[in-house]
């Protein structure tokens, strides 16, 4: 078993979750209570909302956090017969993630010299890219209280994005038969990939708002050839140029196209509003400190590292001679993720 050949020595040398690369992570986040959607009726099902849309939360931290929440909801289901719903909104630093259907054939780079960290996950679908300027929604909801139908759930997530693009930006988006995600012409603007365990969902959707699309060129996004990837900003700029609206200054929406933060904020507001509408939820806004997420993740890693040492030892792997390179990547993963990534049997 040659584990080193499976390690993406990606990228930057790897201190564990380097805080110095995220200067804005040292603060705690305080948010005002988000008023219930005008589309939700009195007595609607409550959903806790963690809104970190202005922050870049490392993928491995958010992944671990989701699974912790799923575990808590399973326990709540077992003990109380029901559980609340949760929505997480955030951005990620640049990263590639592979779903259960992913193959290396859709990577246009050497996995041992990847431009960014690469994670194999348990979500459905193929390879995709997450990065700054892309809003990611992680709904962790109990489908028993909505509809126990995965096809319906996927189509509802797509419908959410289609409504946002139409109502907020006058962008006419659609689905493509046989494919997952949301499209504007030949360009995919939103990817959807989910995992469901005991009818509790996690992972979710990613919408390109102001995203630099260059990293998509280094993969075959979602394994789909002969199609492009687009962003809201790119679509609006193209429309503005063709209609000369930017020059005329007649549309406030087009005047904000050059303000990435403003465009992210508008999109976030619309996504949250439409999510509450399509799932008939009323938000209970929760606050969290991103450093607290780091601490939770690091605590898990202390256990995972010891467990992985045992696994490698049991499989005859010599940590003393090769552990430096492997440990660099393992330090970013929990035991279960590392088992997926390194294919430990």
Coordinates of C-alpha atoms in Angstrom, one line a residue:
X1 CA 0.0 0.0 0.0
X2 CA 1.8 3.1 -1.2
X3 CA 0.1 5.9 0.7
X4 CA 2.5 8.6 -0.4
X5 CA 1.3 8.3 -4.0
X6 CA -2.2 9.2 -2.9
X7 CA -1.2 12.3 -1.0
X8 CA -1.7 15.6 -2.8
X9 CA 1.5 17.4 -1.7
X10 CA -0.5 20.3 -2.9
X11 CA 0.2 22.9 -2.2
X12 CA 1.6 25.0 0.5
X13 CA 3.5 23.3 3.3
X14 CA 1.0 22.6 5.9
X15 CA 0.9 24.1 9.3
X16 CA -2.4 23.0 10.8
X17 CA -5.1 25.5 10.0
X18 CA -2.8 28.5 9.8
X19 CA -4.6 31.4 11.6
X20 CA -2.2 33.9 10.1
X21 CA -3.6 33.4 6.6
X22 CA -7.1 34.4 7.9
X23 CA -6.5 37.7 9.6
X24 CA -10.2 38.3 10.1
X25 CA -10.7 35.0 11.9
X26 CA -9.5 36.4 15.3
X27 CA -12.8 38.2 16.0
X28 CA -16.1 36.9 17.2
X29 CA -19.1 37.5 15.0
X30 CA -22.2 39.3 16.3
X31 CA -25.2 39.5 14.2
X32 CA -28.6 41.1 14.7
X33 CA -31.6 38.9 14.8
X34 CA -32.8 38.2 11.2
X35 CA -36.5 38.8 11.0
X36 CA -38.6 35.9 9.8
X37 CA -39.3 35.8 6.1
X38 CA -42.4 37.6 4.9
X39 CA -43.2 34.3 3.2
X40 CA -43.3 32.2 6.4
X41 CA -46.6 32.0 8.3
X42 CA -47.0 32.2 12.0
X43 CA -45.9 28.9 13.6
X44 CA -43.6 27.9 10.8
X45 CA -40.9 25.4 11.5
X46 CA -37.8 27.0 13.1
X47 CA -34.4 26.9 11.5
X48 CA -31.2 28.0 13.2
X49 CA -29.2 30.2 10.9
X50 CA -25.4 30.5 11.1
X51 CA -24.5 33.4 8.8
X52 CA -20.8 33.6 8.0
X53 CA -21.2 34.8 4.5
X54 CA -18.5 37.5 4.8
X55 CA -15.9 35.0 6.1
X56 CA -13.7 32.4 4.4
X57 CA -14.1 29.2 6.6
X58 CA -11.6 26.5 5.6
X59 CA -13.3 23.6 3.9
X60 CA -12.1 21.0 6.4
X61 CA -13.4 23.0 9.3
X62 CA -16.9 23.5 7.8
X63 CA -17.0 19.8 6.8
X64 CA -16.2 18.7 10.4
X65 CA -18.7 21.2 11.8
X66 CA -21.5 19.9 9.5
X67 CA -20.9 16.3 10.6
X68 CA -21.0 17.3 14.3
X69 CA -24.4 18.9 13.7
X70 CA -25.7 15.9 11.9
X71 CA -24.5 13.7 14.8
X72 CA -26.3 16.0 17.3
X73 CA -29.5 15.9 15.2
X74 CA -29.5 12.1 15.0
X75 CA -29.2 12.0 18.8
X76 CA -32.0 14.5 19.1
X77 CA -34.2 12.3 16.8
X78 CA -33.5 9.2 18.8
X79 CA -34.2 10.9 22.2
X80 CA -37.0 13.3 21.2
X81 CA -38.4 12.0 18.0
X82 CA -37.7 15.2 16.1
X83 CA -34.9 17.7 15.5
X84 CA -34.6 21.3 14.4
X85 CA -33.2 22.4 11.0
X86 CA -30.0 24.3 10.4
X87 CA -28.7 26.5 7.6
X88 CA -25.0 27.5 7.3
X89 CA -24.0 30.3 4.9
X90 CA -20.3 30.9 4.2
X91 CA -17.4 31.2 1.8
X92 CA -14.3 28.9 1.5
X93 CA -10.7 29.6 0.7
X94 CA -9.7 28.0 -2.6
X95 CA -10.1 24.2 -2.5
X96 CA -11.1 21.3 -4.8
X97 CA -13.6 18.7 -3.5
X98 CA -14.4 15.3 -5.0
X99 CA -17.7 13.5 -4.6
X100 CA -18.4 9.8 -4.5
X101 CA -18.5 9.6 -8.3
X102 CA -15.2 11.5 -8.8
X103 CA -12.3 10.2 -10.8
X104 CA -8.8 11.6 -11.4
X105 CA -9.7 11.8 -15.1
X106 CA -11.5 15.1 -14.4
X107 CA -8.4 16.7 -12.8
X108 CA -6.2 18.7 -15.2
X109 CA -3.3 18.6 -12.9
X110 CA -1.1 16.1 -11.1
X111 CA -2.8 15.1 -7.9
X112 CA 0.7 15.1 -6.2
X113 CA 1.2 18.7 -7.2
X114 CA -2.3 20.2 -6.9
X115 CA -2.7 24.0 -7.0
X116 CA -5.0 23.8 -3.9
X117 CA -5.8 21.3 -1.3
X118 CA -8.0 18.4 -2.6
X119 CA -10.5 16.5 -0.5
X120 CA -12.5 13.4 -1.3
X121 CA -15.9 13.7 0.4
X122 CA -19.0 11.6 0.9
X123 CA -21.3 14.0 -1.0
X124 CA -22.7 13.0 -4.4
X125 CA -21.3 14.2 -7.7
X126 CA -18.0 14.9 -9.3
X127 CA -15.1 17.3 -8.7
X128 CA -15.8 21.0 -8.1
X129 CA -14.0 24.1 -6.9
X130 CA -14.9 26.3 -3.9
X131 CA -13.3 29.7 -3.4
X132 CA -13.7 33.4 -2.4
X133 CA -16.7 35.1 -4.0
X134 CA -18.7 31.9 -4.0
X135 CA -21.6 31.6 -1.6
X136 CA -22.0 28.2 -0.1
X137 CA -25.2 27.0 1.6
X138 CA -25.1 24.0 3.8
X139 CA -28.7 23.0 4.8
X140 CA -28.8 20.4 7.5
X141 CA -32.5 19.6 7.6
X142 CA -34.7 16.7 8.6
X143 CA -36.5 15.7 5.5
X144 CA -39.0 13.7 7.5
X145 CA -40.6 17.1 8.3
X146 CA -40.5 18.3 4.7
X147 CA -40.6 15.5 2.0
X148 CA -38.7 12.2 2.1
X149 CA -37.7 12.4 -1.5
X150 CA -34.1 13.1 -2.6
X151 CA -35.1 14.0 -6.1
X152 CA -37.5 16.6 -4.7
X153 CA -34.8 18.0 -2.4
X154 CA -32.3 18.4 -5.2
X155 CA -34.8 20.1 -7.5
X156 CA -35.9 22.4 -4.6
X157 CA -32.3 23.6 -4.1
X158 CA -32.0 24.3 -7.8
X159 CA -35.4 26.1 -7.7
X160 CA -34.1 28.3 -4.9
X161 CA -31.2 29.5 -7.0
X162 CA -33.4 30.0 -10.1
X163 CA -35.8 32.2 -8.1
X164 CA -32.9 34.3 -6.6
X165 CA -31.4 34.9 -10.1
X166 CA -34.7 35.9 -11.5
X167 CA -36.2 38.0 -8.7
X168 CA -33.0 39.8 -7.7
X169 CA -31.0 40.1 -10.9
X170 CA -33.4 39.5 -13.7
X171 CA -31.2 36.6 -14.9
X172 CA -33.2 33.8 -16.5
X173 CA -31.7 30.5 -15.3
X174 CA -32.9 26.9 -15.8
X175 CA -32.1 23.3 -15.3
X176 CA -30.5 21.0 -17.9
X177 CA -32.2 17.7 -18.3
X178 CA -30.0 14.9 -17.0
X179 CA -27.7 17.2 -15.1
X180 CA -27.6 18.7 -11.6
X181 CA -27.2 22.4 -10.9
X182 CA -28.4 25.7 -12.3
X183 CA -27.5 27.0 -15.8
X184 CA -27.7 30.3 -17.7
X185 CA -27.4 29.3 -21.3
X186 CA -24.3 27.1 -21.5
X187 CA -22.8 28.3 -18.3
X188 CA -23.2 26.6 -14.9
X189 CA -23.6 29.2 -12.1
X190 CA -24.5 26.9 -9.2
X191 CA -23.4 23.4 -8.3
X192 CA -25.4 21.1 -6.0
X193 CA -24.0 18.1 -4.1
X194 CA -25.6 16.5 -1.1
X195 CA -25.4 13.7 1.4
X196 CA -28.4 12.3 3.3
X197 CA -28.1 10.2 6.4
X198 CA -31.2 8.9 8.2
X199 CA -33.1 11.6 6.1
X200 CA -30.9 14.4 7.5
X201 CA -29.2 16.4 4.8
X202 CA -25.7 17.9 4.7
X203 CA -23.3 19.4 2.1
X204 CA -25.5 21.6 -0.2
X205 CA -25.1 24.2 -3.0
X206 CA -22.5 26.6 -4.2
X207 CA -23.4 29.8 -6.2
X208 CA -20.7 31.7 -8.0
X209 CA -21.3 35.4 -7.3
X210 CA -18.0 37.2 -7.8
X211 CA -15.8 34.1 -8.0
X212 CA -12.5 34.1 -10.0
X213 CA -13.4 31.3 -12.5
X214 CA -9.8 30.5 -13.4
X215 CA -9.4 27.5 -11.1
X216 CA -12.3 25.8 -12.9
X217 CA -10.1 25.6 -15.9
X218 CA -7.8 23.1 -14.0
X219 CA -10.7 20.6 -13.6
X220 CA -13.6 19.3 -15.7
X221 CA -16.3 20.8 -13.4
X222 CA -18.8 18.2 -12.3
X223 CA -17.3 15.9 -15.0
X224 CA -19.2 17.8 -17.7
X225 CA -17.3 18.6 -20.9
X226 CA -18.2 21.1 -23.5
X227 CA -19.9 23.5 -21.1
X228 CA -18.7 26.6 -19.3
X229 CA -18.8 27.9 -15.7
X230 CA -20.3 31.4 -15.0
X231 CA -20.9 33.8 -12.2
X232 CA -23.5 36.4 -11.4
X233 CA -21.0 39.2 -11.7
X234 CA -19.8 38.0 -15.1
X235 CA -23.4 37.7 -16.4
X236 CA -24.3 41.2 -15.1
X237 CA -21.2 42.8 -16.6
X238 CA -21.9 41.2 -19.9
X239 CA -25.5 42.4 -19.9
X240 CA -24.4 45.9 -18.8
X241 CA -21.9 46.0 -21.7
X242 CA -24.4 44.8 -24.3
X243 CA -27.1 47.2 -23.1
X244 CA -24.8 50.1 -22.2
X245 CA -26.6 50.3 -18.8
X246 CA -23.4 50.8 -16.9
X247 CA -22.6 53.9 -18.9
X248 CA -26.1 55.4 -18.5
X249 CA -26.1 54.7 -14.8
X250 CA -29.8 54.0 -14.8
X251 CA -29.8 50.9 -12.7
X252 CA -28.6 50.7 -9.1
X253 CA -28.0 47.0 -9.4
X254 CA -25.5 47.5 -12.2
X255 CA -23.8 50.3 -10.3
X256 CA -23.0 47.9 -7.5
X257 CA -21.4 45.3 -9.9
X258 CA -18.0 46.7 -9.2
X259 CA -18.5 46.4 -5.4
X260 CA -17.9 42.7 -4.7
X261 CA -18.9 42.9 -1.1
X262 CA -22.2 44.6 -2.0
X263 CA -23.0 42.0 -4.6
X264 CA -22.2 39.2 -2.1
X265 CA -24.5 40.8 0.4
X266 CA -27.4 41.3 -2.0
X267 CA -27.1 37.6 -3.1
X268 CA -26.9 36.4 0.5
X269 CA -30.1 38.3 1.4
X270 CA -32.0 36.9 -1.5
X271 CA -30.8 33.3 -0.9
X272 CA -31.8 33.4 2.7
X273 CA -35.2 34.9 1.9
X274 CA -35.9 32.3 -0.8
X275 CA -34.7 29.4 1.3
X276 CA -37.1 30.3 4.1
X277 CA -39.9 30.5 1.5
X278 CA -39.3 27.3 -0.4
X279 CA -38.9 25.3 2.8
X280 CA -41.4 27.3 4.8
X281 CA -38.9 28.0 7.7
X282 CA -38.6 30.8 10.2
X283 CA -35.1 31.7 11.2
X284 CA -33.6 31.7 14.7
X285 CA -30.3 33.5 14.2
X286 CA -27.3 31.9 15.9
X287 CA -23.9 33.4 16.5
X288 CA -20.6 31.6 16.5
X289 CA -16.9 32.6 16.7
X290 CA -14.8 31.2 13.8
X291 CA -11.9 30.7 16.2
X292 CA -14.3 28.5 18.2
X293 CA -14.8 26.4 15.0
X294 CA -11.0 26.0 14.8
X295 CA -10.8 24.9 18.4
X296 CA -13.5 22.3 17.9
X297 CA -11.8 21.0 14.8
X298 CA -8.4 20.9 16.4
X299 CA -9.8 19.0 19.4
X300 CA -11.2 16.4 17.0
X301 CA -7.8 16.2 15.2
X302 CA -6.0 15.4 18.4
X303 CA -8.1 12.2 18.7
X304 CA -8.0 11.5 15.0
X305 CA -4.2 11.8 14.8
X306 CA -3.8 9.1 17.5
X307 CA -6.4 6.9 15.8
X308 CA -4.7 7.3 12.4
X309 CA -1.3 6.3 13.9
X310 CA -3.0 3.1 15.0
X311 CA -4.5 2.5 11.6
X312 CA -1.3 3.1 9.8
X313 CA 0.6 0.9 12.2
X314 CA -2.0 -1.8 11.9
X315 CA -1.6 -1.7 8.1
X316 CA 2.2 -1.9 8.4
X317 CA 3.0 1.7 7.5
X318 CA 6.2 3.1 8.8
X319 CA 5.5 6.5 10.3
X320 CA 9.1 7.1 11.4
X321 CA 10.3 7.1 7.8
X322 CA 7.4 8.5 6.0
X323 CA 5.2 10.3 8.5
X324 CA 6.3 13.8 7.8
X325 CA 4.7 14.0 4.4
X326 CA 1.6 12.1 5.3
X327 CA 1.1 13.9 8.6
X328 CA 1.1 17.2 6.8
X329 CA -2.1 16.3 5.0
X330 CA -3.6 14.2 7.7
X331 CA -3.4 17.0 10.2
X332 CA -6.1 18.7 8.2
X333 CA -8.5 15.8 8.4
X334 CA -10.6 13.8 10.8
X335 CA -10.1 10.1 10.9
X336 CA -13.0 9.3 8.7
X337 CA -12.0 11.8 6.1
X338 CA -8.5 10.6 6.1
X339 CA -9.7 7.0 5.6
X340 CA -11.6 8.3 2.5
X341 CA -8.6 10.3 1.3
X342 CA -5.9 7.7 1.8
X343 CA -8.1 4.7 1.1
X344 CA -7.3 2.9 4.3
X345 CA -9.0 -0.5 4.3

